[in-house]
Amino acid sequence: MRSDISTAQDTSVRGPALGNTPPAAVRVEERALTFEGFAYHCRIVHQDRPQAEPLVLLGGSSQNRYAWTRHEKWLADHCTTVTVDLPGYGSADFLPAGHGIDFLAANVRHMLDELAMPRVNLVGSCFGGAIAVRFAQRYPDRVAKLGLVGMTKVIPDDYACAVPRWTRMLELGDRAGIAAELVERFMSPAGTGTVRKHQVVSRLLLRQFLAQSEDELRMSVEHNARLMSHDWYRDEPLPSVPSLVFTGEHDTLCTPAMGREVAASLPAAAFTTIKEADHLAPVERMEEFSDLVIRFCTHRPLVGLPYCNRIETLGSAVQRPVVPAPADRSETAPTAR
């Protein structure tokens, strides 16, 4: 299943830059790599005058490396950007479900070694967020900043209950049935609140599900098995690096409350929601999503952004004021008569 909309392959990244920074030269590179016998592919948009460490984007579920090409015109002028088809996703090799999130996190490390990137800004969306968290736990020295989009510590019960049914529908080739259910799951229902491009994105998402190839369907079945047979989140130490957790204000799949719980588990994190968006905020508000990511990566202020609700400071290491307990007056209070 997908948690975002893939765009058509596009090797052009030129477009209007954020702010008033003059455009800088970029070049696009495609790399074919192999990790433990599995072939995978990454796309690197190089920035020769970067303002921050390289940005690695880990997309959701079956999302491929071209899903971010339309974002590149806002991202590429500020830092080198990397997207990837990890084994089991996109055009990479099929990955048996016995290989879980630990394997995929190790694969990301392998990619960074191959690209000679010792530290990166790591942003993971939905399933990519689970990989990003595991990577940060296992390889903390490799993370400069951590961003999580539409992330939760626990797979929602109703989603987990639906996975066996979806798997059976995929095995039976019921594309129309599962496509309709997945659109309903990923998009916020009518009446939740204003969501930009809701109808357009819903139609695109439905079309994308219906157009899956046999290989993509096979990978989706295996993804579901992987999702349910491995730890999604482990309560293990996370590096004390600047972190940002956010989602759409009307996200009904990974709700803002779930995002706050994720942010609270990090040593120090900012949390916010993007206005007029749901779980597919990176598509519904593409320019605003890109602006928020770049601001975070380049140390620019996040407060007062017209497209975001207020910034909340959360995290396990955040010092909260200690409120003194009321004095015990049981021994000094006069006895009632």
Coordinates of C-alpha atoms in Angstrom, one line a residue:
M1 CA 0.0 0.0 0.0
R2 CA 1.1 3.6 -0.6
S3 CA 0.9 6.5 1.8
D4 CA 1.8 9.2 -0.7
I5 CA 1.4 9.9 -4.4
S6 CA 4.3 9.1 -6.7
T7 CA 5.0 11.7 -9.5
A8 CA 6.1 10.8 -12.9
Q9 CA 9.9 10.4 -13.5
D10 CA 11.5 13.8 -14.0
T11 CA 15.1 14.7 -14.2
S12 CA 14.6 18.4 -14.1
V13 CA 14.8 20.2 -10.8
R14 CA 14.9 23.8 -11.8
G15 CA 12.2 26.0 -10.4
P16 CA 11.7 29.0 -8.1
A17 CA 13.9 28.9 -5.0
L18 CA 12.6 29.6 -1.5
G19 CA 13.4 33.1 -0.2
N20 CA 15.7 35.4 -2.2
T21 CA 18.7 33.1 -2.5
P22 CA 20.0 33.1 -6.1
P23 CA 19.6 29.7 -7.8
A24 CA 22.7 27.5 -7.5
A25 CA 23.9 24.8 -9.9
V26 CA 22.5 21.3 -9.3
R27 CA 23.1 18.0 -11.1
V28 CA 21.1 14.8 -10.9
E29 CA 22.7 11.4 -10.4
E30 CA 21.1 7.9 -10.4
R31 CA 22.9 5.1 -8.6
A32 CA 22.3 1.4 -8.7
L33 CA 23.7 -0.3 -5.5
T34 CA 23.5 -3.7 -3.8
F35 CA 23.1 -4.5 -0.1
E36 CA 23.4 -8.1 1.1
G37 CA 22.5 -9.4 -2.3
F38 CA 19.5 -7.1 -2.9
A39 CA 19.7 -4.4 -5.7
Y40 CA 18.3 -1.0 -4.9
H41 CA 18.4 2.5 -6.4
C42 CA 18.9 6.0 -5.2
R43 CA 18.5 9.4 -6.8
I44 CA 20.9 12.2 -5.7
V45 CA 20.3 15.9 -6.6
H46 CA 23.7 17.4 -5.9
Q47 CA 24.0 20.9 -4.5
D48 CA 27.6 22.3 -4.9
R49 CA 26.9 25.2 -2.4
P50 CA 24.8 23.5 0.3
Q51 CA 23.4 25.4 3.2
A52 CA 23.0 22.2 5.3
E53 CA 24.0 18.6 5.5
P54 CA 22.5 16.4 2.8
L55 CA 18.7 15.7 3.1
V56 CA 17.6 12.1 2.9
L57 CA 13.9 11.5 2.3
L58 CA 12.4 8.1 3.2
G59 CA 9.0 7.8 1.7
G60 CA 6.0 5.8 2.8
S61 CA 5.2 2.2 1.9
S62 CA 5.6 1.5 -1.8
Q63 CA 6.5 5.1 -2.6
N64 CA 9.3 5.3 -5.1
R65 CA 12.3 7.6 -5.4
Y66 CA 10.5 9.7 -8.0
A67 CA 7.7 10.7 -5.6
W68 CA 9.7 13.7 -4.5
T69 CA 10.7 15.1 -7.9
R70 CA 8.1 17.9 -7.8
H71 CA 9.5 18.9 -4.3
E72 CA 13.0 19.2 -5.6
K73 CA 12.5 22.6 -7.2
W74 CA 12.1 24.0 -3.6
L75 CA 14.7 21.7 -1.9
A76 CA 17.6 21.5 -4.4
D77 CA 18.8 25.1 -4.1
H78 CA 19.5 24.6 -0.4
C79 CA 21.1 21.1 0.0
T80 CA 21.9 17.9 -1.7
T81 CA 18.8 15.7 -1.7
V82 CA 18.6 11.9 -1.7
T83 CA 15.6 9.7 -2.4
V84 CA 15.8 5.9 -2.5
D85 CA 14.0 2.7 -3.6
L86 CA 15.0 0.4 -0.8
P87 CA 14.7 -3.4 -1.4
G88 CA 11.1 -4.4 -1.5
Y89 CA 9.9 -1.0 -2.8
G90 CA 9.8 0.9 -6.1
S91 CA 12.1 -0.6 -8.7
A92 CA 14.4 -2.3 -6.2
D93 CA 14.6 -6.1 -5.8
F94 CA 11.8 -8.0 -4.1
L95 CA 12.5 -8.3 -0.4
P96 CA 11.0 -11.3 1.6
A97 CA 9.1 -10.3 4.7
G98 CA 11.6 -11.9 6.9
H99 CA 13.7 -8.8 6.4
G100 CA 12.3 -6.1 8.6
I101 CA 12.9 -2.5 9.6
D102 CA 16.3 -3.3 11.1
F103 CA 17.4 -4.5 7.7
L104 CA 16.1 -1.5 5.9
A105 CA 17.8 0.9 8.4
A106 CA 21.1 -1.0 7.8
N107 CA 20.5 -0.6 4.1
V108 CA 20.2 3.2 4.6
R109 CA 23.5 3.2 6.4
H110 CA 25.0 1.2 3.5
M111 CA 23.7 3.8 1.0
L112 CA 25.2 6.7 3.0
D113 CA 28.6 4.9 3.1
E114 CA 28.5 4.4 -0.6
L115 CA 27.6 8.1 -1.1
A116 CA 30.3 9.2 1.3
M117 CA 27.8 11.1 3.5
P118 CA 28.9 10.7 7.1
R119 CA 26.0 12.8 8.6
V120 CA 22.6 13.7 7.1
N121 CA 19.4 15.4 7.8
L122 CA 17.0 12.5 7.8
V123 CA 13.2 12.9 7.1
G124 CA 10.9 9.9 7.1
S125 CA 7.2 9.9 6.1
C126 CA 4.8 7.3 7.6
F127 CA 6.5 3.9 7.0
G128 CA 9.7 5.8 6.1
G129 CA 9.4 7.4 9.6
A130 CA 9.6 4.0 11.2
I131 CA 12.8 3.3 9.3
A132 CA 14.2 6.8 10.1
V133 CA 13.6 6.2 13.9
R134 CA 15.3 2.8 13.8
F135 CA 18.2 4.3 11.8
A136 CA 18.6 7.0 14.4
Q137 CA 18.6 4.5 17.2
R138 CA 21.1 2.2 15.6
Y139 CA 23.4 4.8 14.0
P140 CA 23.0 8.0 16.1
D141 CA 26.2 9.5 14.9
R142 CA 25.0 9.6 11.3
V143 CA 22.0 11.9 12.1
A144 CA 22.4 15.7 12.2
K145 CA 18.6 16.4 12.4
L146 CA 15.6 14.1 12.4
G147 CA 12.2 14.9 10.8
L148 CA 9.2 12.6 11.1
V149 CA 6.0 13.1 9.0
G150 CA 2.7 11.4 9.8
M151 CA 4.4 9.1 12.3
T152 CA 3.0 7.0 15.2
K153 CA 4.6 4.8 17.8
V154 CA 1.8 2.2 17.5
I155 CA 0.1 0.9 14.3
P156 CA -3.6 1.8 14.8
D157 CA -5.7 -1.1 15.8
D158 CA -8.2 -0.7 13.0
Y159 CA -5.4 -0.5 10.5
A160 CA -3.8 -3.7 11.9
C161 CA -7.1 -5.5 11.8
A162 CA -7.6 -4.5 8.1
V163 CA -4.2 -5.7 7.0
P164 CA -5.1 -9.4 6.7
R165 CA -8.2 -8.5 4.7
W166 CA -6.3 -6.2 2.4
T167 CA -3.6 -8.9 1.9
R168 CA -6.3 -11.4 0.9
M169 CA -7.9 -8.9 -1.5
L170 CA -4.5 -8.3 -3.1
E171 CA -3.9 -12.0 -3.5
L172 CA -7.3 -12.3 -5.2
G173 CA -6.6 -9.4 -7.4
D174 CA -9.4 -7.2 -6.1
R175 CA -7.7 -4.0 -7.0
A176 CA -10.9 -1.9 -7.1
G177 CA -12.0 -3.0 -3.6
I178 CA -8.7 -2.4 -1.9
A179 CA -8.0 0.8 -3.8
A180 CA -11.3 2.3 -2.5
E181 CA -10.6 1.2 1.1
L182 CA -7.0 2.6 1.0
V183 CA -8.1 5.9 -0.3
E184 CA -10.7 6.0 2.5
R185 CA -8.1 5.1 5.1
F186 CA -5.3 7.6 3.9
M187 CA -7.6 10.5 3.2
S188 CA -9.6 12.3 5.9
P189 CA -13.4 11.6 5.7
A190 CA -15.8 14.3 4.6
G191 CA -16.7 16.7 7.4
T192 CA -13.3 16.4 9.2
G193 CA -12.2 19.8 8.1
T194 CA -10.9 21.7 5.1
V195 CA -8.2 19.8 3.2
R196 CA -6.7 21.4 0.1
K197 CA -6.8 19.4 -3.1
H198 CA -8.8 16.7 -1.3
Q199 CA -10.8 15.5 -4.3
V200 CA -7.9 15.8 -6.7
V201 CA -5.5 13.8 -4.5
S202 CA -8.2 11.2 -3.8
R203 CA -8.7 10.6 -7.5
L204 CA -4.9 10.4 -8.1
L205 CA -4.5 8.0 -5.2
L206 CA -7.3 5.8 -6.5
R207 CA -5.8 5.8 -10.0
Q208 CA -2.4 4.9 -8.6
F209 CA -3.7 2.0 -6.6
L210 CA -5.6 0.7 -9.6
A211 CA -2.6 1.0 -11.9
Q212 CA -0.3 -1.2 -9.8
S213 CA 1.6 -3.9 -11.8
E214 CA 1.8 -7.5 -10.7
D215 CA 5.2 -6.9 -9.3
E216 CA 3.9 -4.0 -7.2
L217 CA 1.0 -6.0 -6.0
R218 CA 3.4 -8.8 -4.9
M219 CA 5.5 -6.2 -3.1
S220 CA 2.4 -4.8 -1.4
V221 CA 1.4 -8.2 -0.1
E222 CA 5.0 -8.7 1.2
H223 CA 5.0 -5.3 2.8
N224 CA 1.8 -6.1 4.7
A225 CA 3.5 -9.2 6.0
R226 CA 6.6 -7.3 7.0
L227 CA 4.5 -4.6 8.7
M228 CA 2.8 -7.2 11.0
S229 CA 5.7 -9.5 11.7
H230 CA 8.3 -6.9 12.9
D231 CA 8.5 -4.2 15.6
W232 CA 7.2 -0.9 14.2
Y233 CA 8.7 1.1 17.1
R234 CA 11.1 0.1 19.9
D235 CA 11.4 2.1 23.1
E236 CA 15.2 2.5 22.8
P237 CA 17.4 5.5 23.2
L238 CA 17.3 8.2 20.5
P239 CA 20.1 10.7 19.8
S240 CA 19.8 14.1 21.3
V241 CA 19.6 15.9 17.9
P242 CA 17.2 18.7 16.8
S243 CA 14.0 16.9 15.8
L244 CA 10.7 17.9 14.1
V245 CA 7.5 15.9 14.1
F246 CA 4.5 17.1 12.1
T247 CA 1.5 16.0 10.1
G248 CA -1.6 17.5 8.6
E249 CA -4.0 19.0 11.1
H250 CA -6.8 16.7 9.9
D251 CA -4.7 13.5 9.7
T252 CA -7.0 10.6 10.7
L253 CA -4.5 7.8 10.0
C254 CA -1.6 9.0 12.2
T255 CA -3.4 11.7 14.2
P256 CA -1.8 14.8 15.7
A257 CA -2.2 13.2 19.1
M258 CA -0.1 10.2 17.9
G259 CA 2.5 12.7 16.5
R260 CA 2.7 14.4 19.9
E261 CA 3.4 11.1 21.5
V262 CA 6.2 10.5 19.1
A263 CA 7.7 13.9 19.7
A264 CA 7.5 13.4 23.5
S265 CA 9.6 10.2 23.1
L266 CA 12.5 12.2 21.5
P267 CA 15.0 14.0 23.6
A268 CA 13.9 17.3 22.3
A269 CA 11.5 17.9 19.5
A270 CA 9.3 20.6 17.9
F271 CA 5.8 19.5 17.0
T272 CA 3.3 21.2 14.7
T273 CA 0.6 20.5 12.2
I274 CA 0.1 21.9 8.7
K275 CA -3.1 23.7 8.1
E276 CA -5.8 22.4 5.7
A277 CA -4.1 19.1 5.2
D278 CA -4.4 15.5 6.3
H279 CA -2.0 12.4 6.1
L280 CA -1.0 13.4 2.6
A281 CA 0.2 16.9 3.6
P282 CA 3.4 16.4 1.5
V283 CA 1.2 16.3 -1.6
E284 CA -1.7 18.5 -0.6
R285 CA 0.6 21.4 0.4
M286 CA 3.8 20.6 -1.4
E287 CA 5.4 24.0 -1.4
E288 CA 4.6 24.6 2.3
F289 CA 5.9 21.1 3.2
S290 CA 9.1 21.8 1.4
D291 CA 9.5 25.2 3.1
L292 CA 9.0 23.7 6.5
V293 CA 11.6 21.0 5.8
I294 CA 14.2 23.5 4.5
R295 CA 13.6 25.9 7.4
F296 CA 14.2 23.0 9.8
C297 CA 17.4 21.8 8.0
T298 CA 18.9 25.3 7.7
H299 CA 18.2 26.5 11.2
R300 CA 15.6 29.1 10.2
P301 CA 12.8 30.0 12.6
L302 CA 9.7 27.8 12.5
V303 CA 7.4 30.2 14.5
G304 CA 4.8 32.4 12.8
L305 CA 4.5 30.4 9.6
P306 CA 1.0 31.1 8.1
Y307 CA 0.6 27.5 7.0
C308 CA 1.3 25.9 10.4
N309 CA -0.4 25.8 13.7
R310 CA 1.6 26.7 16.8
I311 CA 5.0 25.1 17.4
E312 CA 5.0 22.9 20.5
T313 CA 8.2 22.0 22.3
L314 CA 8.2 18.5 23.5
G315 CA 10.6 15.7 24.4
S316 CA 12.0 13.6 27.2
A317 CA 14.9 15.9 27.9
V318 CA 12.9 19.1 27.9
Q319 CA 13.0 20.8 31.3
R320 CA 9.5 21.5 32.6
P321 CA 8.9 23.9 35.5
V322 CA 8.6 22.1 38.8
V323 CA 5.4 23.2 40.7
P324 CA 5.9 22.9 44.5
A325 CA 3.4 20.6 46.2
P326 CA 1.0 22.3 48.6
A327 CA 2.3 22.5 52.1
D328 CA 1.0 19.9 54.5
R329 CA -0.9 21.9 57.1
S330 CA -2.3 18.9 59.0
E331 CA -0.2 19.6 62.1
T332 CA -0.5 23.4 62.2
A333 CA -4.1 24.0 61.3
P334 CA -6.4 24.8 64.2
T335 CA -8.7 22.1 65.4
A336 CA -12.3 22.6 64.3
R337 CA -14.7 23.0 67.2

